[in-house]
């Protein structure tokens, strides 16, 4: 069964009731979650029930070793994550035999997080789990919980390999939420090609967080990176420290406006000093390049939009079918509020903190408790708090940058107003094609069904390592082939030919001394890992999968580990080591590469306008040639440093489109640079694909050429950045018309003249974003989509 309904709709109660009942009947329950924070929150809720027969415990990387034996022998409700299941529980299934024999239910919470390559790995881990259960005579019920998703039953079936019923009707009560789309202003800085640069989303989030906390609004700020979360918290604390120093207050504390977003009216002498006016929202909703753009879409107590499958769209009930309205001047200036008369202004900065992975478990629990109790009024966090953690009582949520999917957006926005009160959610756009498109086209968000979740468990580069792990756990037999999918027999033959498995009459066996689980890096891209070592102490900090090492730990890269920042002194690929030293640079780094692509096989094709759309297998040769240095606060480019790294070859899947010479000849006659036009269209289409394929732009790549060797035509490729493919390009092929139409609109609606990071420039372009032709890209896509 999969329950796919909105935030705070009661999913936890739906699985907790039968799970606790199973424990009372003498059974056991296994609870899987993507994050430690959610497991800790669920454990707290279980213990608050005070049911002595339920012996619940977390079994994750934070669990002390002395407690692990007790958990294996005595716990009947174990909360863990796919990583521990993969590396610890399944390889040692014999030690868990008593638990497995009595296993009645497996709860897979927040399962919409299992997408792409990570989701494909988790799908195979769940199949291995089913084998281990069957070994001990157990056939537990799978109960999945997810935020609103498109086709949840089909997704759950691909994730578990089992037939699924689905529950999608959400009748839970909700307060209204106002969603604001916030575009940072353009700065005086200039980037590549003289393109204008916007103020960063993290800098805007820090200002807004300080403003909201100062107005006594309990706020959660979601930031995409650990470093970003720390930066937002530090900047907001610094602003509050300035306010505490500069503003004298007397008077009676106002009545708290918890759950009421209408702030107290400022006294005249307070309003003048409350904030720097440059940090408030501009009242302009026109094309003033120096102004922030804010678009507010109020949501009310109406039924959420429903797609054709009956899946509820968790938009908190957008009114007017998502028609966005420009914020009036009073709303636009609503952040210029009076500062409540706190008993101790000097304590203001302590009301803001950061929360992310890498903190000690006890520190994370303290922060979660402080946020619930109101001791902390503002928390800057990574998506570690996106999933299901009960932080009721929040008034506002800031989202610094598009979180990747509509499901994640509504999930993060749903953190506010969880106690049924009205709430505010602000999406702050990054200087990025997709973010800019969404700010200018709110109809792409509101009233739209959420995305289908993409994963490909049959990817041989995912399936192979898990077949080895399964054989090491319990030798594989012919009866197991159906569990792992239709391609299992072919992959097993390859593994035998590689010497990784040995075929015997009884089945397939793992015969090596190494741990088979080390073959699968479930959150990375596979390959032999690169060890990250601190040069001054020899301390092993962690590891990076080999495909990512060229971009993440190249010489000169800024590397962040558990909140500490390091500079990479040397990347030695032969030794498998990256030497780093502690540093605190004021810039970030972005690797850039050059790419060649060749077509191995075309699996599907169909006409698209005067051209043709294709999907198939390709071989991509990439070589990282340099890296950019950008200032953290402003995004200003500080330099482009060369690198000398060997090329890497990737066999993957791609979607590509071609146009015949007859279609592009009129463009060339009009003086359009066809190569620059294709290059610009490629960049923008990579930026917009995540809106249709539930991926990040860093999960995909692209190549464009005026005349490709394999097609002899103008060709634009977009490919999956993972070995064997991850399903993103295939999704692009299926949604090509919508995807490319949105790409054209994103370029055409951008207010720059010649192209900028908000439309056609890419932060990872190996050609220094040259040549690019914005006008030509629009003409090229118009030509391609003319018949559509």
GROMACS .gro file of C-alpha atoms in nm, residues 43-410:
model
  368
   43UNK     CA    1   1.142   0.772   1.765
   44UNK     CA    2   1.051   1.068   1.984
   45UNK     CA    3   0.686   1.032   1.883
   46UNK     CA    4   0.688   0.658   1.954
   47UNK     CA    5   0.835   0.707   2.300
   48UNK     CA    6   0.577   0.973   2.382
   49UNK     CA    7   0.309   0.704   2.336
   50UNK     CA    8   0.452   0.530   2.647
   51UNK     CA    9   0.358   0.182   2.528
   52UNK     CA   10   0.599  -0.046   2.713
   53UNK     CA   11   0.550  -0.337   2.470
   54UNK     CA   12   0.688  -0.122   2.184
   55UNK     CA   13   1.068  -0.136   2.213
   56UNK     CA   14   1.168   0.121   1.951
   57UNK     CA   15   1.525   0.217   1.862
   58UNK     CA   16   1.717   0.395   1.586
   59UNK     CA   17   1.982   0.190   1.410
   60UNK     CA   18   2.191   0.431   1.204
   61UNK     CA   19   2.537   0.584   1.187
   62UNK     CA   20   2.474   0.774   1.512
   63UNK     CA   21   2.391   0.458   1.710
   64UNK     CA   22   2.671   0.368   1.960
   65UNK     CA   23   2.819   0.025   1.895
   66UNK     CA   24   2.740  -0.093   2.247
   67UNK     CA   25   2.367  -0.037   2.178
   68UNK     CA   26   2.359  -0.220   1.845
   69UNK     CA   27   2.367  -0.570   1.996
   70UNK     CA   28   2.074  -0.486   2.223
   71UNK     CA   29   1.875  -0.351   1.927
   72UNK     CA   30   1.934  -0.667   1.722
   73UNK     CA   31   1.827  -0.893   2.008
   74UNK     CA   32   1.545  -0.699   2.176
   75UNK     CA   33   1.403  -0.412   1.969
   76UNK     CA   34   1.074  -0.480   1.790
   77UNK     CA   35   1.043  -0.142   1.611
   78UNK     CA   36   1.369  -0.055   1.435
   79UNK     CA   37   1.412   0.278   1.258
   80UNK     CA   38   1.692   0.289   1.001
   81UNK     CA   39   1.784   0.415   0.653
   82UNK     CA   40   1.874   0.253   0.318
   83UNK     CA   41   2.247   0.308   0.379
   84UNK     CA   42   2.249   0.100   0.700
   85UNK     CA   43   2.024  -0.160   0.543
   86UNK     CA   44   2.266  -0.192   0.251
   87UNK     CA   45   2.597  -0.191   0.441
   88UNK     CA   46   2.514  -0.341   0.781
   89UNK     CA   47   2.179  -0.514   0.828
   90UNK     CA   48   2.153  -0.720   0.508
   91UNK     CA   49   2.519  -0.838   0.498
   92UNK     CA   50   2.474  -0.951   0.863
   93UNK     CA   51   2.120  -1.085   0.824
   94UNK     CA   52   2.201  -1.394   1.033
   95UNK     CA   53   2.252  -1.168   1.335
   96UNK     CA   54   1.906  -1.028   1.273
   97UNK     CA   55   1.739  -1.370   1.228
   98UNK     CA   56   1.510  -1.333   1.532
   99UNK     CA   57   1.396  -0.991   1.413
  100UNK     CA   58   1.338  -1.107   1.055
  101UNK     CA   59   1.138  -1.416   1.156
  102UNK     CA   60   0.880  -1.196   1.328
  103UNK     CA   61   0.882  -0.911   1.076
  104UNK     CA   62   0.520  -0.813   0.998
  105UNK     CA   63   0.553  -0.470   0.838
  106UNK     CA   64   0.809  -0.259   0.649
  107UNK     CA   65   0.731   0.113   0.648
  108UNK     CA   66   0.903   0.314   0.372
  109UNK     CA   67   0.845   0.676   0.474
  110UNK     CA   68   0.888   0.984   0.251
  111UNK     CA   69   0.952   0.751  -0.040
  112UNK     CA   70   0.923   1.030  -0.298
  113UNK     CA   71   1.286   1.105  -0.205
  114UNK     CA   72   1.392   0.780  -0.372
  115UNK     CA   73   1.428   0.897  -0.731
  116UNK     CA   74   1.692   0.889  -1.002
  117UNK     CA   75   2.002   0.677  -0.946
  118UNK     CA   76   1.962   0.685  -0.567
  119UNK     CA   77   1.605   0.559  -0.600
  120UNK     CA   78   1.720   0.284  -0.837
  121UNK     CA   79   1.972   0.168  -0.575
  122UNK     CA   80   1.706   0.172  -0.303
  123UNK     CA   81   1.474  -0.034  -0.526
  124UNK     CA   82   1.737  -0.308  -0.547
  125UNK     CA   83   1.807  -0.287  -0.171
  126UNK     CA   84   1.436  -0.349  -0.106
  127UNK     CA   85   1.449  -0.654  -0.333
  128UNK     CA   86   1.744  -0.785  -0.134
  129UNK     CA   87   1.545  -0.719   0.182
  130UNK     CA   88   1.256  -0.926   0.048
  131UNK     CA   89   1.496  -1.217  -0.013
  132UNK     CA   90   1.636  -1.193   0.339
  133UNK     CA   91   1.285  -1.194   0.487
  134UNK     CA   92   1.185  -1.497   0.279
  135UNK     CA   93   1.496  -1.678   0.403
  136UNK     CA   94   1.347  -1.667   0.754
  137UNK     CA   95   0.990  -1.742   0.647
  138UNK     CA   96   0.863  -1.384   0.674
  139UNK     CA   97   0.651  -1.207   0.413
  140UNK     CA   98   0.593  -0.861   0.561
  141UNK     CA   99   0.348  -0.601   0.433
  142UNK     CA  100   0.507  -0.298   0.267
  143UNK     CA  101   0.342   0.032   0.360
  144UNK     CA  102   0.482   0.337   0.177
  145UNK     CA  103   0.416   0.700   0.262
  146UNK     CA  104   0.485   0.985   0.021
  147UNK     CA  105   0.410   1.347  -0.041
  148UNK     CA  106   0.167   1.397  -0.325
  149UNK     CA  107   0.309   1.226  -0.634
  150UNK     CA  108   0.187   1.153  -0.984
  151UNK     CA  109   0.104   0.784  -1.040
  152UNK     CA  110   0.212   0.679  -0.688
  153UNK     CA  111   0.100   0.318  -0.730
  154UNK     CA  112   0.313   0.270  -1.041
  155UNK     CA  113   0.612   0.433  -0.872
  156UNK     CA  114   0.573   0.217  -0.560
  157UNK     CA  115   0.555  -0.096  -0.774
  158UNK     CA  116   0.882  -0.004  -0.947
  159UNK     CA  117   1.041   0.074  -0.612
  160UNK     CA  118   0.944  -0.251  -0.435
  161UNK     CA  119   0.872  -0.491  -0.722
  162UNK     CA  120   0.532  -0.563  -0.565
  163UNK     CA  121   0.173  -0.492  -0.669
  164UNK     CA  122   0.044  -0.179  -0.494
  165UNK     CA  123  -0.284  -0.025  -0.384
  166UNK     CA  124  -0.279   0.352  -0.349
  167UNK     CA  125  -0.452   0.606  -0.124
  168UNK     CA  126  -0.454   0.959  -0.272
  169UNK     CA  127  -0.764   1.129  -0.126
  170UNK     CA  128  -0.662   1.401   0.120
  171UNK     CA  129  -0.945   1.546   0.329
  172UNK     CA  130  -0.727   1.682   0.610
  173UNK     CA  131  -0.795   2.039   0.731
  174UNK     CA  132  -0.543   2.309   0.641
  175UNK     CA  133  -0.496   2.678   0.705
  176UNK     CA  134  -0.432   2.904   0.410
  177UNK     CA  135  -0.079   2.958   0.284
  178UNK     CA  136   0.043   3.258   0.090
  179UNK     CA  137   0.311   3.162  -0.162
  180UNK     CA  138   0.544   3.444  -0.272
  181UNK     CA  139   0.782   3.416  -0.567
  182UNK     CA  140   1.081   3.642  -0.501
  183UNK     CA  141   1.338   3.746  -0.761
  184UNK     CA  142   1.659   3.905  -0.627
  185UNK     CA  143   1.764   4.235  -0.786
  186UNK     CA  144   2.033   4.277  -1.048
  187UNK     CA  145   2.365   4.406  -0.916
  188UNK     CA  146   2.626   4.629  -1.074
  189UNK     CA  147   2.851   4.326  -1.123
  190UNK     CA  148   2.908   4.173  -1.463
  191UNK     CA  149   2.980   3.809  -1.540
  192UNK     CA  150   3.092   3.627  -1.852
  193UNK     CA  151   3.035   3.825  -2.169
  194UNK     CA  152   2.937   4.129  -1.964
  195UNK     CA  153   2.614   3.960  -1.851
  196UNK     CA  154   2.439   4.116  -1.551
  197UNK     CA  155   2.457   3.922  -1.224
  198UNK     CA  156   2.176   3.900  -0.971
  199UNK     CA  157   2.216   3.911  -0.595
  200UNK     CA  158   2.246   3.556  -0.465
  201UNK     CA  159   1.947   3.366  -0.328
  202UNK     CA  160   2.137   3.291  -0.006
  203UNK     CA  161   2.206   3.660   0.058
  204UNK     CA  162   1.838   3.739   0.005
  205UNK     CA  163   1.737   3.449   0.232
  206UNK     CA  164   1.963   3.580   0.510
  207UNK     CA  165   1.802   3.925   0.491
  208UNK     CA  166   1.450   3.785   0.490
  209UNK     CA  167   1.526   3.544   0.774
  210UNK     CA  168   1.655   3.828   0.991
  211UNK     CA  169   1.354   4.044   0.900
  212UNK     CA  170   1.103   3.771   0.987
  213UNK     CA  171   1.270   3.672   1.314
  214UNK     CA  172   1.288   4.037   1.413
  215UNK     CA  173   0.912   4.055   1.352
  216UNK     CA  174   0.860   3.752   1.583
  217UNK     CA  175   0.773   3.518   1.296
  218UNK     CA  176   0.902   3.166   1.351
  219UNK     CA  177   1.078   3.076   1.024
  220UNK     CA  178   1.257   2.787   0.854
  221UNK     CA  179   1.494   2.871   0.564
  222UNK     CA  180   1.576   2.585   0.325
  223UNK     CA  181   1.915   2.621   0.154
  224UNK     CA  182   2.054   2.379  -0.104
  225UNK     CA  183   2.400   2.320   0.049
  226UNK     CA  184   2.554   2.275   0.392
  227UNK     CA  185   2.784   2.568   0.333
  228UNK     CA  186   2.489   2.777   0.222
  229UNK     CA  187   2.291   2.694   0.538
  230UNK     CA  188   2.581   2.803   0.755
  231UNK     CA  189   2.628   3.122   0.552
  232UNK     CA  190   2.260   3.218   0.575
  233UNK     CA  191   2.254   3.163   0.951
  234UNK     CA  192   2.575   3.361   1.009
  235UNK     CA  193   2.463   3.652   0.791
  236UNK     CA  194   2.120   3.668   0.953
  237UNK     CA  195   2.276   3.658   1.302
  238UNK     CA  196   2.510   3.941   1.205
  239UNK     CA  197   2.215   4.153   1.089
  240UNK     CA  198   2.030   4.091   1.414
  241UNK     CA  199   2.343   4.182   1.608
  242UNK     CA  200   2.353   4.515   1.421
  243UNK     CA  201   1.986   4.577   1.499
  244UNK     CA  202   2.034   4.491   1.867
  245UNK     CA  203   2.323   4.736   1.883
  246UNK     CA  204   2.159   5.023   1.698
  247UNK     CA  205   1.793   5.033   1.808
  248UNK     CA  206   1.692   5.140   2.159
  249UNK     CA  207   1.353   5.017   2.275
  250UNK     CA  208   1.116   5.098   2.556
  251UNK     CA  209   0.760   4.998   2.612
  252UNK     CA  210   0.542   4.695   2.665
  253UNK     CA  211   0.600   4.375   2.466
  254UNK     CA  212   0.327   4.329   2.204
  255UNK     CA  213   0.090   4.037   2.208
  256UNK     CA  214   0.249   3.750   2.012
  257UNK     CA  215   0.104   3.717   1.663
  258UNK     CA  216   0.155   3.343   1.637
  259UNK     CA  217  -0.021   3.214   1.329
  260UNK     CA  218  -0.122   3.566   1.225
  261UNK     CA  219   0.092   3.708   0.949
  262UNK     CA  220  -0.046   4.062   0.988
  263UNK     CA  221   0.232   4.232   1.188
  264UNK     CA  222   0.182   4.494   1.458
  265UNK     CA  223   0.177   4.849   1.320
  266UNK     CA  224   0.511   5.016   1.380
  267UNK     CA  225   0.532   5.336   1.576
  268UNK     CA  226   0.662   5.618   1.350
  269UNK     CA  227   0.996   5.651   1.524
  270UNK     CA  228   1.051   5.273   1.506
  271UNK     CA  229   0.959   5.228   1.142
  272UNK     CA  230   1.228   5.467   1.026
  273UNK     CA  231   1.499   5.262   1.191
  274UNK     CA  232   1.361   4.911   1.156
  275UNK     CA  233   1.553   4.801   0.846
  276UNK     CA  234   1.770   4.918   0.563
  277UNK     CA  235   1.511   5.001   0.293
  278UNK     CA  236   1.727   4.830   0.031
  279UNK     CA  237   1.649   4.498   0.197
  280UNK     CA  238   1.273   4.530   0.171
  281UNK     CA  239   1.063   4.402  -0.116
  282UNK     CA  240   1.022   4.647  -0.400
  283UNK     CA  241   0.671   4.768  -0.472
  284UNK     CA  242   0.752   4.755  -0.842
  285UNK     CA  243   0.624   4.456  -1.036
  286UNK     CA  244   0.740   4.588  -1.371
  287UNK     CA  245   1.065   4.537  -1.553
  288UNK     CA  246   1.280   4.762  -1.338
  289UNK     CA  247   1.609   4.576  -1.349
  290UNK     CA  248   1.718   4.701  -1.010
  291UNK     CA  249   1.407   4.589  -0.825
  292UNK     CA  250   1.308   4.265  -0.667
  293UNK     CA  251   1.015   4.094  -0.829
  294UNK     CA  252   0.760   3.953  -0.587
  295UNK     CA  253   0.457   3.759  -0.696
  296UNK     CA  254   0.214   3.642  -0.430
  297UNK     CA  255  -0.034   3.362  -0.480
  298UNK     CA  256  -0.271   3.331  -0.185
  299UNK     CA  257  -0.405   2.987  -0.110
  300UNK     CA  258  -0.718   2.904   0.082
  301UNK     CA  259  -0.922   2.626   0.233
  302UNK     CA  260  -1.030   2.460  -0.088
  303UNK     CA  261  -0.970   2.114  -0.221
  304UNK     CA  262  -0.626   2.067  -0.378
  305UNK     CA  263  -0.607   2.027  -0.753
  306UNK     CA  264  -0.627   1.667  -0.868
  307UNK     CA  265  -0.469   1.516  -1.173
  308UNK     CA  266  -0.620   1.254  -1.399
  309UNK     CA  267  -0.497   0.969  -1.180
  310UNK     CA  268  -0.670   1.108  -0.873
  311UNK     CA  269  -0.344   1.203  -0.709
  312UNK     CA  270  -0.383   1.510  -0.493
  313UNK     CA  271  -0.169   1.809  -0.578
  314UNK     CA  272  -0.039   1.949  -0.250
  315UNK     CA  273  -0.074   2.316  -0.337
  316UNK     CA  274  -0.257   2.398  -0.015
  317UNK     CA  275  -0.557   2.466  -0.235
  318UNK     CA  276  -0.455   2.744  -0.471
  319UNK     CA  277  -0.739   2.980  -0.548
  320UNK     CA  278  -0.805   3.109  -0.896
  321UNK     CA  279  -0.636   2.798  -1.043
  322UNK     CA  280  -0.295   2.930  -0.953
  323UNK     CA  281  -0.337   3.274  -1.112
  324UNK     CA  282  -0.066   3.478  -0.947
  325UNK     CA  283  -0.135   3.830  -0.835
  326UNK     CA  284   0.118   4.107  -0.795
  327UNK     CA  285   0.170   4.205  -0.435
  328UNK     CA  286   0.020   4.549  -0.360
  329UNK     CA  287   0.242   4.810  -0.210
  330UNK     CA  288   0.132   4.737   0.147
  331UNK     CA  289   0.215   4.369   0.104
  332UNK     CA  290   0.537   4.442  -0.077
  333UNK     CA  291   0.658   4.650   0.215
  334UNK     CA  292   0.521   4.415   0.479
  335UNK     CA  293   0.868   4.310   0.588
  336UNK     CA  294   0.944   4.660   0.714
  337UNK     CA  295   0.796   4.577   1.051
  338UNK     CA  296   0.851   4.710   1.397
  339UNK     CA  297   1.083   4.511   1.618
  340UNK     CA  298   0.899   4.346   1.908
  341UNK     CA  299   1.020   4.466   2.245
  342UNK     CA  300   1.224   4.159   2.336
  343UNK     CA  301   1.333   4.139   2.696
  344UNK     CA  302   1.697   4.124   2.585
  345UNK     CA  303   1.789   4.264   2.245
  346UNK     CA  304   2.144   4.138   2.288
  347UNK     CA  305   2.003   3.784   2.271
  348UNK     CA  306   1.849   3.841   1.926
  349UNK     CA  307   2.133   3.674   1.728
  350UNK     CA  308   2.096   3.358   1.937
  351UNK     CA  309   1.744   3.312   1.802
  352UNK     CA  310   1.889   3.200   1.468
  353UNK     CA  311   2.087   2.880   1.408
  354UNK     CA  312   2.191   2.644   1.128
  355UNK     CA  313   2.088   2.280   1.096
  356UNK     CA  314   2.243   2.028   0.859
  357UNK     CA  315   2.395   1.683   0.831
  358UNK     CA  316   2.740   1.659   0.987
  359UNK     CA  317   2.634   1.787   1.328
  360UNK     CA  318   2.653   1.549   1.622
  361UNK     CA  319   2.329   1.364   1.684
  362UNK     CA  320   2.274   1.526   2.023
  363UNK     CA  321   2.326   1.873   1.872
  364UNK     CA  322   2.066   1.806   1.604
  365UNK     CA  323   1.814   1.688   1.865
  366UNK     CA  324   1.872   2.003   2.073
  367UNK     CA  325   1.809   2.224   1.769
  368UNK     CA  326   1.491   2.037   1.676
  369UNK     CA  327   1.360   2.075   2.032
  370UNK     CA  328   1.452   2.444   2.047
  371UNK     CA  329   1.267   2.511   1.720
  372UNK     CA  330   0.955   2.333   1.844
  373UNK     CA  331   0.960   2.523   2.173
  374UNK     CA  332   1.030   2.863   2.016
  375UNK     CA  333   1.366   2.916   2.183
  376UNK     CA  334   1.502   2.942   1.829
  377UNK     CA  335   1.289   3.157   1.600
  378UNK     CA  336   1.483   3.106   1.276
  379UNK     CA  337   1.662   2.801   1.143
  380UNK     CA  338   1.864   2.780   0.820
  381UNK     CA  339   1.869   2.418   0.708
  382UNK     CA  340   1.944   2.187   0.419
  383UNK     CA  341   1.664   1.955   0.306
  384UNK     CA  342   1.740   1.745   0.617
  385UNK     CA  343   1.427   1.903   0.772
  386UNK     CA  344   1.214   1.876   0.458
  387UNK     CA  345   1.091   1.527   0.528
  388UNK     CA  346   0.819   1.474   0.784
  389UNK     CA  347   0.986   1.617   1.095
  390UNK     CA  348   0.711   1.759   1.314
  391UNK     CA  349   0.806   2.123   1.366
  392UNK     CA  350   0.452   2.253   1.416
  393UNK     CA  351   0.410   2.615   1.507
  394UNK     CA  352   0.614   2.757   1.222
  395UNK     CA  353   0.477   3.071   1.063
  396UNK     CA  354   0.694   3.105   0.753
  397UNK     CA  355   0.927   2.908   0.524
  398UNK     CA  356   1.195   3.052   0.296
  399UNK     CA  357   1.315   2.837   0.007
  400UNK     CA  358   1.645   2.960  -0.137
  401UNK     CA  359   1.641   2.822  -0.489
  402UNK     CA  360   1.410   2.580  -0.668
  403UNK     CA  361   1.426   2.256  -0.464
  404UNK     CA  362   1.412   2.031  -0.770
  405UNK     CA  363   1.050   1.921  -0.789
  406UNK     CA  364   0.702   2.055  -0.720
  407UNK     CA  365   0.666   1.777  -0.465
  408UNK     CA  366   0.968   1.908  -0.273
  409UNK     CA  367   0.842   2.265  -0.303
  410UNK     CA  368   0.505   2.180  -0.147
   0.00000   0.00000   0.00000
